[in-house]
Amino acid sequence: MAHKDISTLISDLDTDITGEISTSLATDFSVSAGDETDENRQRKSRHSDRRQPGKITRQLIERKQLLHDLQLVKIELSQKNLIIDNLNAEHLASVEELEERLGDASHTKQILQARLEAQLNVNKEEARHLQQKLHADLHTITEKQHHLEATNAELQRRAGDVRRVLHNLDLSDEQYGALKEMREEVLTLRDVIAVKFYEEKHPLLLKLTDLEGWKQMLETELKRSREEQFRLHEALEKEQRLKSDAEGKGQKLTIDLANLKSTQNQNDYKRENYNRIKSERDDFEHQLDDIQKQHTYLNVTFKGVVEERDQLVKELADRKQELLLLTQDNGYFSKQSSDVSNKLAYAEERLLTVQADLDHAKRSREELYEKYIESRDGCKVEYENKLREELESIRLRTETEIDKLKSTMRDTFERENRSLREARGNAILEKDRALSSAQEGKTKYEELFAKYRELQATSDARAMELSGEAKLKSFEAERSNMIQEETQRNLKQAQVDCDKLQKKLEVLTKEYYTLQSSGERRATELEAQLSELKSKLETYEKLEKELDDVVMQAAEYDQGDEAEKVLFSYGYGANVPSTAKRRLQHSVHLARRVLSIERMNTSLKRDLERGETKIHQLGEELSNATSLLNQAQQPYNYLIDSIKSKDQQINKHKDHINTASEDIRRLKEERETLMKEKNQMAADLERLLNQKETQSQDSQWYEKLKECNTNRGTHYRNTWKEGT
């Protein structure tokens, strides 16, 4: 499409140029004809001037003006002719230049095509050799894999033998001293491992004894805290009794207040009761001091128990977190090590092939670039020489043509018109051919140049990509080595922790079995006691039923003689033991009292209603009395305030005792939760022991895989060196 547009544009330009040339020729002929007529007119005017020399008319002036304009037009025409010649020369030069470029482009195309075919053949041959080499390497790798599997089975067998040998590694102090004095070269593998095991186990046993002592100390402290709790409970009951006594005293004080109201005008009452109230105040102060001391002691013990509880909870959380992290790290590192080993082997193979391709591509690119520069410099020099020669020839031709135009204007016009007509057809044909060939050459050149650029860009991008992949693989290899070292350290630490936990587990299992046996014995004893108590309970229930019947029958009679008759009819407990007579008598009297109280209850309700009215009246009197007491002077006001403060302190101590009992209950619940967590830790330790064997197998497999990877890496390096 672009080729057609360019050809149409050039044809339009040719038509414009031919039209201008034809118009210029027509004007030249018209001017030449006009020149002839002008010469005739000049002759006639000369004759007329000769005839009339003294007349200058307007026609003469116009004619001279026209002659002057005609000369100017001729000069412009000559200049246009020169411009046309220059354009023709430039056109011919451009056509020749395009032909030369077309020839160079076709030559370079052939060269590049030949090189491309040769390069393709070379690449095919290299790919075939690489495929054969890969098949051979794959065969060797499979053989090595079979060999490694055989060695792995042999090593597993040896590991089983070593495991059977290393069964009993316990040493006494005398055996350890004897083996330690001997040299390591003389000792067997079992003796060396037994010595190492003793060196690791002995400090742990010492630590275990310390922990047992600490445990006993904690048990004694727990017993002491329980005794203290029991003592505090007794103190609480005592405080409650004191409270009831204080309430009774408060009631007494209210009675005394009523007495004070009746006898407030008597001054002797002040002297009689002041010392007594002061002594009671001193007693209350002593009681308050004792309660505060007990309170401080309880706070100290409570804080100690809370701190121990928090410390145990923190240690338990740390152990659980470490256990979870170790299990996760083990699985993650085992997977990652296998993936990294496979990726490393594949990356090494890929790196060798890519480096060879990269070197070959660099060499071919440099060769192509050098040849391209040489061909470009040669074409440039040839083009400059041709351009200089053409300019020189054009300059000479223009000078000769200018001389010819000056000498013979009309002959040159006719000759040039004929030559231009002939050259126009030839130039149009040559121009079409040159344009078509130039367009074809240009398109081919652009295609080849685009292919070259694309090839160069792909090679550069591939080289950068391969270098980036190589750096990434090296970084991943370093990172995998670091991770491997870290996993080995963590594995050693985990093994040490597992040994410690195993020993703790053994101690805990022993304690558990002892506790279980003691619990079973205690359960059997309790069952025996329970059976005895059940038998006694049945007899007591029968006794209570009979007592209820006798009491209800005897309680119906108001007189004691009739009740005695009822008791005598039952034989004073003929169906019960002899010790129940007194109980029957007491129950009969109590039943009588209950019935009498119920009879009195109705009368007391009536009295209560009357008492409420009296209480209302007394309340009013009490308010009046309190107002009088507020207005009263010492020591009455002082006594009342001290009693109120004592009541407030008693209420505070009650609240504090309730909070202390609540804290004790909460500590018991936390102790039960800690026991549950202890049992859970024992189960976790059992799982750890089961996982220990799998971890040892994984570590052995990892070491074997590492050796295999190192052998494979050395093999690839040796093969690459031999190939280079």
Short mmCIF file of C-alpha atoms in Angstrom, two decimals, residues 78 151 244 268 318 377 479 488 520 583-584 589-590 606 645 649 682 690 714:
data_model
loop_
_atom_site.label_atom_id
_atom_site.label_comp_id
_atom_site.label_asym_id
_atom_site.label_seq_id
_atom_site.Cartn_x
_atom_site.Cartn_y
_atom_site.Cartn_z
CA SER A 78 16.94 31.97 -18.20
CA THR A 151 24.92 -47.95 50.68
CA SER A 244 -22.15 -11.63 117.78
CA ASP A 268 -23.38 10.05 139.37
CA ASP A 318 7.48 -21.13 77.50
CA ASP A 377 32.51 2.55 6.29
CA ARG A 479 20.66 -19.25 52.30
CA GLN A 488 21.61 -28.51 63.02
CA GLU A 520 -5.80 -46.79 95.41
CA ARG A 583 -32.69 -38.53 123.31
CA LEU A 584 -36.35 -39.54 123.56
CA HIS A 589 -39.63 -31.89 125.84
CA LEU A 590 -38.61 -30.08 122.68
CA ARG A 606 -50.77 -9.28 118.87
CA SER A 645 -15.90 3.55 114.38
CA GLN A 649 -13.83 -1.48 111.41
CA ALA A 682 3.45 -35.63 80.63
CA ASN A 690 8.10 -40.92 70.02
CA THR A 714 31.94 -32.19 42.30
#
